[in-house]
Structures are given as structure tokens and as C-alpha cells.
Amino acid sequence: MSEPVFEMPRPDRPEGEPRETRIKRLAMRSMRRGIKEMDLILSAYATDRLAGMNDDGLTLYDDFLDENDHDLYQWVTGQFVPKSPYLDLVKDIQVHISNQ
């Protein structure tokens, strides 16, 4: 029997969190990643895009930030196809990168 895979705990997502606080939390998570390249890519993206996202978009982005940084980097650089829920988000991040 195999041992369970270790899972990192998810950051707290306070219930009833005000939108402004949620955006600030996501912006902070975007700039405090494990890989410097992702810090740069996601902090610039968050600055430019989070305020314009609807609640579903913010939830998707929050889930996206729970993914492994190495996976995120490979997705946004086109090395691998992202998980299906993130296809459009990753495309938007790629467009954002190309416009920098």
C-alpha cells in the first residue's frame, strides 16, 4: 500500500471576505511565490487584472495560486498545457506577459 502524498495546506479563505480585502490577499499571494519568475509574472498580472475580475474570476485565480509554482511556470511559458479549468486564465496571463 502506498503512503499518502503530502499536500500543502491551503491558505485561509475567510468566509464573507470583503472584495477589496480579497483582491489585496490575492495580490500578496501573487508576489510571494516560490519562484522569482512567478513573483514577477503574477504580481504584474495581479496589479493589472484583479480589480477588473468578477467574483468567479477571483475564485478561479485563488484556486490557480494553490497550484505548484513549477507547474504554473511551465503553463504560462507554454511548456505544458494547463489543467482545463485554467486554460483561459493562462492564455490571459500569456497575453499580459507578451504586452509587457
Short mmCIF file of C-alpha atoms in Angstrom, two decimals:
data_model
loop_
_atom_site.label_atom_id
_atom_site.label_comp_id
_atom_site.label_asym_id
_atom_site.label_seq_id
_atom_site.Cartn_x
_atom_site.Cartn_y
_atom_site.Cartn_z
CA MET A 1 0.00 0.00 0.00
CA SER A 2 1.42 3.40 -0.94
CA GLU A 3 1.74 6.24 1.52
CA PRO A 4 -0.48 9.29 1.06
CA VAL A 5 1.05 12.16 -0.88
CA PHE A 6 1.85 15.19 1.24
CA GLU A 7 -0.43 18.12 0.47
CA MET A 8 0.39 21.68 1.35
CA PRO A 9 -2.31 23.30 3.44
CA ARG A 10 -4.46 25.79 1.58
CA PRO A 11 -4.24 29.39 2.77
CA ASP A 12 -7.23 30.64 4.71
CA ARG A 13 -10.05 32.00 2.62
CA PRO A 14 -12.18 33.91 5.09
CA GLU A 15 -15.90 33.49 4.57
CA GLY A 16 -17.59 36.77 3.74
CA GLU A 17 -14.24 38.40 2.92
CA PRO A 18 -14.78 41.91 1.50
CA ARG A 19 -13.87 42.23 -2.18
CA GLU A 20 -11.14 44.81 -1.55
CA THR A 21 -9.53 42.59 1.10
CA ARG A 22 -9.76 39.57 -1.19
CA ILE A 23 -8.01 41.44 -4.01
CA LYS A 24 -5.25 42.56 -1.62
CA ARG A 25 -4.81 38.99 -0.35
CA LEU A 26 -4.57 37.61 -3.89
CA ALA A 27 -2.14 40.35 -4.90
CA MET A 28 0.08 39.46 -1.93
CA ARG A 29 -0.07 35.74 -2.80
CA SER A 30 0.86 36.67 -6.39
CA MET A 31 4.04 38.42 -5.34
CA ARG A 32 5.15 35.95 -2.68
CA ARG A 33 5.66 32.80 -4.71
CA GLY A 34 8.40 30.18 -4.51
CA ILE A 35 9.99 31.08 -7.84
CA LYS A 36 11.19 34.62 -8.57
CA GLU A 37 9.96 34.44 -12.18
CA MET A 38 6.45 33.68 -10.94
CA ASP A 39 6.71 36.55 -8.43
CA LEU A 40 7.37 38.91 -11.31
CA ILE A 41 4.83 37.47 -13.73
CA LEU A 42 1.95 37.11 -11.29
CA SER A 43 2.49 40.32 -9.33
CA ALA A 44 2.35 42.36 -12.56
CA TYR A 45 -0.70 40.40 -13.70
CA ALA A 46 -2.46 40.88 -10.36
CA THR A 47 -1.78 44.61 -10.37
CA ASP A 48 -3.29 45.00 -13.82
CA ARG A 49 -6.13 42.47 -13.77
CA LEU A 50 -7.52 41.56 -10.33
CA ALA A 51 -9.66 44.67 -9.81
CA GLY A 52 -11.44 44.00 -13.12
CA MET A 53 -12.27 40.36 -12.35
CA ASN A 54 -15.71 39.25 -11.23
CA ASP A 55 -16.13 37.02 -8.16
CA ASP A 56 -15.91 33.81 -10.22
CA GLY A 57 -12.70 35.04 -11.82
CA LEU A 58 -11.21 35.85 -8.42
CA THR A 59 -12.15 32.38 -7.14
CA LEU A 60 -10.54 30.74 -10.16
CA TYR A 61 -7.40 32.85 -9.69
CA ASP A 62 -7.35 31.94 -5.98
CA ASP A 63 -7.52 28.24 -6.93
CA PHE A 64 -4.82 28.79 -9.57
CA LEU A 65 -2.49 30.20 -6.92
CA ASP A 66 -2.84 26.95 -4.96
CA GLU A 67 -1.07 25.07 -7.76
CA ASN A 68 2.64 24.27 -7.65
CA ASP A 69 4.86 27.12 -8.88
CA HIS A 70 6.80 24.82 -11.20
CA ASP A 71 3.54 23.80 -12.87
CA LEU A 72 2.40 27.42 -13.11
CA TYR A 73 5.68 28.44 -14.73
CA GLN A 74 5.50 25.63 -17.27
CA TRP A 75 1.89 26.54 -18.08
CA VAL A 76 2.44 30.27 -18.56
CA THR A 77 5.59 29.72 -20.62
CA GLY A 78 3.81 27.23 -22.88
CA GLN A 79 5.94 24.23 -21.94
CA PHE A 80 2.87 22.25 -20.85
CA VAL A 81 -0.87 22.54 -21.32
CA PRO A 82 -2.55 23.78 -18.13
CA LYS A 83 -5.32 21.94 -16.32
CA SER A 84 -8.59 22.58 -18.13
CA PRO A 85 -10.14 24.99 -15.60
CA TYR A 86 -7.17 27.31 -16.07
CA LEU A 87 -6.89 27.36 -19.89
CA ASP A 88 -8.42 30.82 -20.39
CA LEU A 89 -6.70 32.29 -17.34
CA VAL A 90 -3.30 31.06 -18.52
CA LYS A 91 -3.97 32.46 -22.00
CA ASP A 92 -4.76 35.83 -20.44
CA ILE A 93 -1.55 35.71 -18.38
CA GLN A 94 0.41 34.86 -21.55
CA VAL A 95 -1.15 37.84 -23.36
CA HIS A 96 -0.27 40.03 -20.40
CA ILE A 97 3.34 38.81 -20.46
CA SER A 98 3.64 39.49 -24.17
CA ASN A 99 2.36 43.06 -23.69
CA GLN A 100 4.98 43.90 -21.06
#
